[in-house]
């Protein structure tokens, strides 16, 4: 059981923070204790008063006052401790932010070293030259073709175009019936014609 | 055995629903038949754990069966049928719970008080880790007191220190926590972890 394989090292800072936090916890516990005592003293004072022992009640209340003072003092101390703890924690965050910025800066520098302006200009020039060169080659190649050949190329292109268009729009025309222009007329003859025919059929098949 | 299965909501400000078997007198005495006793133990264990979860109770002592007025009275006593748990019986139930890893004797080397595992240490470890994640306390150093007594109440409030330490141990084993020791005491640091 390797208990801490990948855990980061405990630094002196960590120990200091832990120490502070433990102190803070102790103060909090102490405050809790005082609060209990405070409540008890009041109970005592009440019961003394009920028994008519005014002087003892006063002593209890005095003790209570003293404890209250202590509570206030510890409050101040607690505030100090907590401030210190949060300041340290915030500083740690700041340190990590600074570290991040530094690293980013390093990387940026590295990239810039590889990409100085002169080399970029040179690169752009070379690209331009290469492009010119390419165009020249193209020109030379194009000039090699004679006018006849050029014409032949053009006619072939036209033929191809014609073929493509011919495929897209087939020449044969389909005769479609035109839609009626007048509203349909319901003829009653149809019914009359239909029924005798069925009748005659029935008669035509004798059993 | 004709029991009287009346489900009884216990009135006492907690609103916990006691199972019907809690109203059966034989439930409170040890049974001579081992099968019956095993079944009753099963029921008792479930009752104890659900009640503990309901009221966030972490420990149960044999003494709770003797002295009235503890937070366990509702469960260990039933005044309506005039029955209560006998210490010897409770002690045997505790032994059964420890055997099933639903509780441990705390402190160790005695058999009169247990720490209840209504969440196993592994489950508490997850609760602790997700609490730290949700409150943004990963990678910061935490004291145990800070966890058991946080300014904002959490599901870990008032968790007993032995149980918390067990949960932390689970986390250290999976590399999600680190224990830091100084002269004054101990603290822990939680990590996001590779899980």
Tab-separated table of C-alpha atoms in Angstrom:
chain	number	residue	atom	x	y	z
A	1	UNK	CA	0.000	0.000	0.000
A	2	UNK	CA	1.936	3.003	-1.218
A	3	UNK	CA	0.042	5.606	0.698
A	4	UNK	CA	1.393	8.698	-1.037
A	5	UNK	CA	2.580	7.829	-4.517
A	6	UNK	CA	1.651	10.948	-6.415
A	7	UNK	CA	0.923	13.296	-3.543
A	8	UNK	CA	2.868	16.542	-3.649
A	9	UNK	CA	5.549	17.189	-1.050
A	10	UNK	CA	4.549	18.827	2.174
A	11	UNK	CA	6.324	22.142	2.212
A	12	UNK	CA	7.148	24.371	5.131
A	13	UNK	CA	4.395	26.688	3.915
A	14	UNK	CA	1.873	23.895	4.196
A	15	UNK	CA	2.987	23.209	7.742
A	16	UNK	CA	2.733	26.870	8.623
A	17	UNK	CA	-0.791	27.087	7.232
A	18	UNK	CA	-1.801	23.959	9.085
A	19	UNK	CA	-0.342	25.346	12.289
A	20	UNK	CA	-2.299	28.555	11.894
A	21	UNK	CA	-5.494	26.688	11.167
A	22	UNK	CA	-5.019	24.478	14.202
A	23	UNK	CA	-4.516	27.577	16.328
A	24	UNK	CA	-7.692	28.995	14.901
A	25	UNK	CA	-9.573	25.801	15.735
A	26	UNK	CA	-8.267	25.951	19.282
A	27	UNK	CA	-9.514	29.488	19.659
A	28	UNK	CA	-12.904	28.465	18.321
A	29	UNK	CA	-13.101	25.610	20.795
A	30	UNK	CA	-12.050	27.951	23.592
A	31	UNK	CA	-14.814	30.339	22.617
A	32	UNK	CA	-17.308	27.522	22.758
A	33	UNK	CA	-16.135	26.662	26.242
A	34	UNK	CA	-16.417	30.271	27.416
A	35	UNK	CA	-19.896	30.506	25.950
A	36	UNK	CA	-20.955	27.501	28.028
A	37	UNK	CA	-19.436	29.071	31.159
A	38	UNK	CA	-21.213	32.343	30.392
A	39	UNK	CA	-24.563	30.617	30.182
A	40	UNK	CA	-23.919	28.714	33.384
A	41	UNK	CA	-22.895	31.831	35.334
A	42	UNK	CA	-26.131	33.480	34.383
A	43	UNK	CA	-28.059	30.467	35.621
A	44	UNK	CA	-26.127	30.595	38.877
A	45	UNK	CA	-26.822	34.292	39.289
A	46	UNK	CA	-30.501	33.700	38.686
A	47	UNK	CA	-30.747	30.946	41.242
A	48	UNK	CA	-28.824	32.996	43.809
A	49	UNK	CA	-31.168	35.884	43.237
A	50	UNK	CA	-34.139	33.580	43.651
A	51	UNK	CA	-32.689	32.426	46.958
A	52	UNK	CA	-32.251	36.034	48.021
A	53	UNK	CA	-28.437	35.927	47.996
A	54	UNK	CA	-27.859	39.147	46.188
A	55	UNK	CA	-24.130	39.453	46.882
A	56	UNK	CA	-23.382	35.992	45.509
A	57	UNK	CA	-25.455	36.785	42.442
A	58	UNK	CA	-23.320	39.887	41.943
A	59	UNK	CA	-20.122	37.823	42.165
A	60	UNK	CA	-21.452	35.409	39.563
A	61	UNK	CA	-22.365	38.297	37.296
A	62	UNK	CA	-18.891	39.814	37.761
A	63	UNK	CA	-17.328	36.519	36.748
A	64	UNK	CA	-19.618	36.519	33.785
A	65	UNK	CA	-18.521	39.997	32.790
A	66	UNK	CA	-14.889	38.932	32.989
A	67	UNK	CA	-15.536	35.930	30.785
A	68	UNK	CA	-17.359	38.151	28.328
A	69	UNK	CA	-14.275	40.326	28.116
A	70	UNK	CA	-12.216	37.227	27.372
A	71	UNK	CA	-14.626	36.249	24.666
A	72	UNK	CA	-14.265	39.642	23.032
A	73	UNK	CA	-10.487	39.407	23.198
A	74	UNK	CA	-10.473	35.993	21.604
A	75	UNK	CA	-12.763	37.328	18.909
A	76	UNK	CA	-10.108	39.866	18.008
A	77	UNK	CA	-7.402	37.230	17.993
A	78	UNK	CA	-9.514	34.940	15.894
A	79	UNK	CA	-10.046	37.686	13.377
A	80	UNK	CA	-6.305	38.261	13.150
A	81	UNK	CA	-5.610	34.577	12.636
A	82	UNK	CA	-8.267	34.162	10.011
A	83	UNK	CA	-7.015	37.220	8.168
A	84	UNK	CA	-3.524	35.841	8.208
A	85	UNK	CA	-4.679	32.473	6.932
A	86	UNK	CA	-6.694	33.960	4.107
A	87	UNK	CA	-3.867	36.328	3.201
A	88	UNK	CA	-1.471	33.407	2.952
A	89	UNK	CA	-3.907	31.374	0.910
A	90	UNK	CA	-4.504	34.303	-1.400
A	91	UNK	CA	-0.764	34.842	-1.772
A	92	UNK	CA	-0.409	31.200	-2.761
A	93	UNK	CA	-3.000	31.745	-5.454
A	94	UNK	CA	-1.093	34.818	-6.596
A	95	UNK	CA	2.126	32.835	-6.721
A	96	UNK	CA	0.516	30.230	-8.926
A	97	UNK	CA	-0.924	32.926	-11.171
A	98	UNK	CA	2.529	34.496	-11.465
A	99	UNK	CA	3.999	31.108	-12.274
A	100	UNK	CA	1.411	30.602	-14.998
A	101	UNK	CA	2.148	34.014	-16.471
A	102	UNK	CA	5.871	33.318	-16.455
A	103	UNK	CA	5.451	30.060	-18.255
A	104	UNK	CA	3.174	31.625	-20.839
A	105	UNK	CA	5.750	34.349	-21.363
A	106	UNK	CA	8.526	31.797	-21.864
A	107	UNK	CA	6.518	29.921	-24.441
A	108	UNK	CA	5.709	33.123	-26.288
A	109	UNK	CA	9.398	34.079	-26.340
A	110	UNK	CA	10.335	30.660	-27.664
A	111	UNK	CA	7.836	30.968	-30.470
A	112	UNK	CA	9.007	34.474	-31.368
A	113	UNK	CA	12.626	33.346	-31.501
A	114	UNK	CA	11.695	30.907	-34.206
A	115	UNK	CA	9.690	33.516	-36.058
A	116	UNK	CA	11.692	36.740	-36.401
A	117	UNK	CA	10.563	39.368	-38.885
A	118	UNK	CA	13.510	38.973	-41.270
A	119	UNK	CA	12.877	35.298	-41.805
A	120	UNK	CA	9.188	35.962	-42.320
A	121	UNK	CA	9.973	38.608	-44.943
A	122	UNK	CA	12.431	36.304	-46.628
A	123	UNK	CA	9.863	33.530	-46.611
A	124	UNK	CA	7.220	35.772	-48.147
A	125	UNK	CA	9.670	36.879	-50.851
A	126	UNK	CA	10.516	33.321	-51.681
A	127	UNK	CA	6.867	32.436	-51.941
A	128	UNK	CA	6.316	35.342	-54.298
A	129	UNK	CA	9.214	34.237	-56.448
A	130	UNK	CA	7.966	30.705	-56.564
A	131	UNK	CA	4.575	31.895	-57.689
A	132	UNK	CA	6.061	34.007	-60.471
A	133	UNK	CA	8.099	31.064	-61.582
A	134	UNK	CA	5.037	28.889	-61.705
A	135	UNK	CA	3.172	31.435	-63.823
A	136	UNK	CA	6.054	31.639	-66.242
A	137	UNK	CA	6.043	27.908	-66.670
A	138	UNK	CA	2.319	28.022	-67.278
A	139	UNK	CA	2.739	30.746	-69.884
A	140	UNK	CA	5.442	28.832	-71.666
A	141	UNK	CA	3.388	25.662	-71.723
A	142	UNK	CA	0.315	27.530	-72.977
A	143	UNK	CA	2.315	29.187	-75.751
A	144	UNK	CA	3.507	25.831	-77.005
A	145	UNK	CA	0.018	25.013	-78.299
A	146	UNK	CA	-0.686	26.121	-81.906
A	147	UNK	CA	-3.807	28.006	-82.913
A	148	UNK	CA	-5.241	24.912	-84.625
A	149	UNK	CA	-4.781	22.866	-81.554
A	150	UNK	CA	-6.404	25.604	-79.518
A	151	UNK	CA	-9.390	25.571	-81.878
A	152	UNK	CA	-9.659	21.813	-81.596
A	153	UNK	CA	-9.671	22.112	-77.851
A	154	UNK	CA	-12.416	24.694	-78.029
A	155	UNK	CA	-14.615	22.550	-80.286
A	156	UNK	CA	-14.140	19.554	-78.024
A	157	UNK	CA	-15.217	21.649	-75.116
A	158	UNK	CA	-18.335	22.774	-76.994
A	159	UNK	CA	-19.194	19.195	-77.875
A	160	UNK	CA	-18.831	18.129	-74.305
A	161	UNK	CA	-21.040	21.010	-73.221
A	162	UNK	CA	-23.677	20.112	-75.786
A	163	UNK	CA	-23.610	16.521	-74.614
A	164	UNK	CA	-24.023	17.568	-70.996
A	165	UNK	CA	-26.965	19.853	-71.844
A	166	UNK	CA	-28.551	17.165	-74.040
A	167	UNK	CA	-28.457	14.742	-71.155
A	168	UNK	CA	-29.975	17.197	-68.755
A	169	UNK	CA	-32.889	18.128	-71.119
A	170	UNK	CA	-34.080	15.169	-73.190
A	171	UNK	CA	-35.479	16.268	-76.547
A	172	UNK	CA	-38.512	13.987	-76.824
A	173	UNK	CA	-41.724	15.848	-75.987
A	174	UNK	CA	-44.454	14.082	-74.082
A	175	UNK	CA	-47.988	14.952	-75.101
A	176	UNK	CA	-49.959	15.519	-71.953
A	177	UNK	CA	-53.709	15.886	-72.034
A	178	UNK	CA	-54.803	19.394	-71.331
A	179	UNK	CA	-56.839	20.026	-68.221
A	180	UNK	CA	-60.596	20.570	-68.702
A	181	UNK	CA	-61.583	24.205	-68.672
A	182	UNK	CA	-65.301	23.779	-67.936
A	183	UNK	CA	-66.679	22.493	-64.620
A	184	UNK	CA	-67.570	18.796	-64.727
A	185	UNK	CA	-71.183	17.982	-65.651
A	186	UNK	CA	-72.767	15.061	-63.863
A	187	UNK	CA	-74.698	13.179	-66.502
A	188	UNK	CA	-77.451	10.911	-65.309
A	189	UNK	CA	-77.179	8.786	-68.441
A	190	UNK	CA	-74.061	7.183	-67.036
A	191	UNK	CA	-76.035	5.623	-64.217
A	192	UNK	CA	-78.662	4.460	-66.629
A	193	UNK	CA	-76.168	2.984	-68.993
A	194	UNK	CA	-74.335	1.244	-66.174
A	195	UNK	CA	-77.247	-0.569	-64.591
A	196	UNK	CA	-78.619	-2.372	-67.609
A	197	UNK	CA	-75.205	-3.619	-68.484
A	198	UNK	CA	-74.771	-5.257	-65.097
A	199	UNK	CA	-78.262	-6.638	-65.354
A	200	UNK	CA	-77.628	-8.122	-68.761
A	201	UNK	CA	-74.444	-9.717	-67.457
A	202	UNK	CA	-76.352	-11.400	-64.672
A	203	UNK	CA	-78.839	-12.703	-67.112
A	204	UNK	CA	-76.113	-13.920	-69.376
A	205	UNK	CA	-74.914	-16.484	-66.880
A	206	UNK	CA	-77.706	-18.922	-66.397
A	207	UNK	CA	-77.479	-21.618	-63.836
B	1	UNK	CA	-46.482	-16.866	16.296
B	2	UNK	CA	-49.242	-14.305	15.966
B	3	UNK	CA	-47.669	-10.907	16.180
B	4	UNK	CA	-49.639	-7.732	16.367
B	5	UNK	CA	-48.315	-5.808	13.391
B	6	UNK	CA	-49.435	-2.272	14.119
B	7	UNK	CA	-47.259	0.289	12.483
B	8	UNK	CA	-46.641	2.990	15.005
B	9	UNK	CA	-45.403	6.411	14.122
B	10	UNK	CA	-43.514	7.528	17.154
B	11	UNK	CA	-44.842	10.878	18.195
B	12	UNK	CA	-41.720	12.329	19.781
B	13	UNK	CA	-40.675	15.315	17.693
B	14	UNK	CA	-38.596	13.079	15.424
B	15	UNK	CA	-41.333	11.564	13.255
B	16	UNK	CA	-39.561	8.257	12.798
B	17	UNK	CA	-41.736	5.411	11.596
B	18	UNK	CA	-41.124	2.362	13.766
B	19	UNK	CA	-41.726	-0.963	12.026
B	20	UNK	CA	-44.666	-3.106	13.129
B	21	UNK	CA	-42.422	-5.713	14.652
B	22	UNK	CA	-41.394	-3.133	17.225
B	23	UNK	CA	-44.837	-3.619	18.814
B	24	UNK	CA	-44.340	-7.366	19.180
B	25	UNK	CA	-43.302	-8.372	22.711
B	26	UNK	CA	-41.124	-11.355	21.647
B	27	UNK	CA	-39.014	-8.980	19.600
B	28	UNK	CA	-37.515	-7.641	22.805
B	29	UNK	CA	-36.396	-10.953	24.258
B	30	UNK	CA	-33.750	-13.297	22.995
B	31	UNK	CA	-35.323	-16.250	21.220
B	32	UNK	CA	-34.304	-19.828	22.001
B	33	UNK	CA	-34.684	-20.821	18.345
B	34	UNK	CA	-31.493	-19.714	16.592
B	35	UNK	CA	-33.290	-19.148	13.273
B	36	UNK	CA	-35.846	-16.855	14.822
B	37	UNK	CA	-33.140	-15.074	16.747
B	38	UNK	CA	-31.086	-14.559	13.581
B	39	UNK	CA	-34.105	-13.088	11.856
B	40	UNK	CA	-34.847	-10.808	14.794
B	41	UNK	CA	-31.224	-9.713	14.858
B	42	UNK	CA	-31.528	-8.846	11.197
B	43	UNK	CA	-34.586	-6.693	11.951
B	44	UNK	CA	-32.936	-5.062	14.940
B	45	UNK	CA	-29.855	-4.185	12.917
B	46	UNK	CA	-31.933	-2.625	10.177
B	47	UNK	CA	-34.001	-0.699	12.712
B	48	UNK	CA	-30.919	0.559	14.547
B	49	UNK	CA	-29.184	1.698	11.374
B	50	UNK	CA	-32.207	3.457	9.874
B	51	UNK	CA	-32.911	5.185	13.159
B	52	UNK	CA	-29.285	6.235	13.489
B	53	UNK	CA	-29.341	7.640	9.961
B	54	UNK	CA	-32.600	9.436	10.678
B	55	UNK	CA	-31.289	11.152	13.787
B	56	UNK	CA	-27.620	11.257	12.781
B	57	UNK	CA	-26.542	9.117	15.720
B	58	UNK	CA	-23.082	7.682	15.442
B	59	UNK	CA	-22.649	5.565	18.532
B	60	UNK	CA	-24.615	2.997	20.452
B	61	UNK	CA	-23.626	1.750	23.886
B	62	UNK	CA	-24.822	-1.220	25.879
B	63	UNK	CA	-25.425	1.340	28.595
B	64	UNK	CA	-28.202	2.850	26.454
B	65	UNK	CA	-30.277	-0.236	27.260
B	66	UNK	CA	-29.779	0.256	30.992
B	67	UNK	CA	-30.188	3.965	31.536
B	68	UNK	CA	-33.307	5.717	30.339
B	69	UNK	CA	-33.095	9.169	28.817
B	70	UNK	CA	-30.668	8.511	25.999
B	71	UNK	CA	-31.486	9.293	22.384
B	72	UNK	CA	-32.065	5.591	21.829
B	73	UNK	CA	-35.069	5.309	24.172
B	74	UNK	CA	-37.636	5.291	21.377
B	75	UNK	CA	-36.059	2.267	19.815
B	76	UNK	CA	-34.788	0.286	22.770
B	77	UNK	CA	-37.963	0.752	24.780
B	78	UNK	CA	-41.593	0.307	23.951
B	79	UNK	CA	-43.674	1.592	26.843
B	80	UNK	CA	-46.982	0.686	25.183
B	81	UNK	CA	-46.274	-3.018	25.391
B	82	UNK	CA	-44.084	-2.557	28.449
B	83	UNK	CA	-40.973	-4.056	26.914
B	84	UNK	CA	-37.382	-2.966	26.721
B	85	UNK	CA	-34.085	-4.231	25.460
B	86	UNK	CA	-31.980	-6.140	27.976
B	87	UNK	CA	-28.278	-5.168	28.010
B	88	UNK	CA	-27.110	-8.731	27.283
B	89	UNK	CA	-29.395	-8.881	24.261
B	90	UNK	CA	-28.180	-5.525	22.972
B	91	UNK	CA	-24.601	-6.609	23.487
B	92	UNK	CA	-25.178	-9.695	21.308
B	93	UNK	CA	-26.795	-7.552	18.617
B	94	UNK	CA	-23.796	-5.230	18.699
B	95	UNK	CA	-21.529	-8.261	18.285
B	96	UNK	CA	-23.585	-9.351	15.255
B	97	UNK	CA	-23.280	-5.865	13.755
B	98	UNK	CA	-19.538	-5.812	14.244
B	99	UNK	CA	-19.306	-9.260	12.619
B	100	UNK	CA	-21.192	-7.938	9.581
B	101	UNK	CA	-19.029	-4.807	9.366
B	102	UNK	CA	-22.038	-2.595	10.017
B	103	UNK	CA	-20.346	-1.213	13.105
B	104	UNK	CA	-17.000	-1.300	14.868
B	105	UNK	CA	-16.139	-1.283	18.520
B	106	UNK	CA	-15.034	2.235	19.283
B	107	UNK	CA	-12.743	2.590	21.127
B	108	UNK	CA	-11.237	-0.744	20.211
B	109	UNK	CA	-10.596	-3.545	22.694
B	110	UNK	CA	-13.923	-3.292	24.471
B	111	UNK	CA	-17.392	-4.513	23.622
B	112	UNK	CA	-19.722	-2.027	25.236
B	113	UNK	CA	-19.842	0.735	22.652
B	114	UNK	CA	-19.842	0.756	18.882
B	115	UNK	CA	-19.463	3.255	16.093
B	116	UNK	CA	-22.354	2.719	13.715
B	117	UNK	CA	-21.692	2.373	10.011
B	118	UNK	CA	-24.941	3.582	8.490
B	119	UNK	CA	-22.507	4.791	5.928
B	120	UNK	CA	-19.406	2.704	5.401
B	121	UNK	CA	-16.051	4.492	5.627
B	122	UNK	CA	-15.795	4.152	1.835
B	123	UNK	CA	-19.127	5.940	1.476
B	124	UNK	CA	-18.079	8.612	3.953
B	125	UNK	CA	-14.910	9.045	1.916
B	126	UNK	CA	-17.022	9.842	-1.123
B	127	UNK	CA	-19.175	12.232	0.894
B	128	UNK	CA	-16.058	13.987	2.163
B	129	UNK	CA	-14.534	14.208	-1.268
B	130	UNK	CA	-17.642	15.563	-2.937
B	131	UNK	CA	-18.131	18.065	-0.108
B	132	UNK	CA	-14.584	19.346	-0.595
B	133	UNK	CA	-15.152	19.545	-4.335
B	134	UNK	CA	-18.479	21.338	-4.014
B	135	UNK	CA	-17.106	23.895	-1.547
B	136	UNK	CA	-13.918	24.449	-3.526
B	137	UNK	CA	-11.591	23.119	-0.849
B	138	UNK	CA	-9.531	20.776	-2.955
B	139	UNK	CA	-5.790	21.344	-2.635
B	140	UNK	CA	-6.218	23.462	0.484
B	141	UNK	CA	-5.128	22.302	3.864
B	142	UNK	CA	-7.995	21.355	6.131
B	143	UNK	CA	-8.019	20.571	9.804
B	144	UNK	CA	-10.243	17.825	11.147
B	145	UNK	CA	-12.086	20.368	13.251
B	146	UNK	CA	-12.840	22.363	10.131
B	147	UNK	CA	-14.555	19.304	8.661
B	148	UNK	CA	-16.460	18.120	11.701
B	149	UNK	CA	-17.494	21.626	12.688
B	150	UNK	CA	-17.767	23.707	9.529
B	151	UNK	CA	-19.156	27.252	9.655
B	152	UNK	CA	-21.784	26.172	7.122
B	153	UNK	CA	-23.421	22.907	8.271
B	154	UNK	CA	-22.661	20.058	5.922
B	155	UNK	CA	-23.441	16.371	5.718
B	156	UNK	CA	-20.204	15.859	7.623
B	157	UNK	CA	-21.120	18.037	10.596
B	158	UNK	CA	-20.486	16.279	13.900
B	159	UNK	CA	-19.023	13.182	12.295
B	160	UNK	CA	-16.941	11.414	14.967
B	161	UNK	CA	-13.208	11.792	14.535
B	162	UNK	CA	-12.450	8.027	14.342
B	163	UNK	CA	-14.932	7.623	11.513
B	164	UNK	CA	-13.579	10.678	9.695
B	165	UNK	CA	-10.047	9.339	10.002
B	166	UNK	CA	-11.129	6.026	8.538
B	167	UNK	CA	-12.710	7.845	5.591
B	168	UNK	CA	-9.541	9.888	5.107
B	169	UNK	CA	-7.518	6.681	5.125
B	170	UNK	CA	-9.686	5.340	2.332
B	171	UNK	CA	-8.961	8.493	0.340
B	172	UNK	CA	-5.214	8.371	0.945
B	173	UNK	CA	-5.148	4.801	-0.306
B	174	UNK	CA	-6.586	5.922	-3.636
B	175	UNK	CA	-4.297	8.932	-3.752
B	176	UNK	CA	-7.096	11.451	-3.223
B	177	UNK	CA	-5.921	12.742	0.126
B	178	UNK	CA	-2.741	13.413	2.002
B	179	UNK	CA	-2.284	13.568	5.733
B	180	UNK	CA	-0.041	16.328	7.014
B	181	UNK	CA	1.257	16.104	10.532
B	182	UNK	CA	2.735	18.865	12.652
B	183	UNK	CA	3.554	19.064	16.322
B	184	UNK	CA	0.165	20.561	17.143
B	185	UNK	CA	-1.951	17.990	15.372
B	186	UNK	CA	-2.939	16.741	11.989
B	187	UNK	CA	-4.490	18.125	8.856
B	188	UNK	CA	-5.388	16.771	5.475
B	189	UNK	CA	-5.247	17.924	1.909
B	190	UNK	CA	-7.642	16.559	-0.695
B	191	UNK	CA	-6.936	16.191	-4.392
B	192	UNK	CA	-9.164	15.803	-7.382
B	193	UNK	CA	-7.689	12.335	-7.789
B	194	UNK	CA	-7.429	10.140	-10.811
B	195	UNK	CA	-10.663	8.322	-10.174
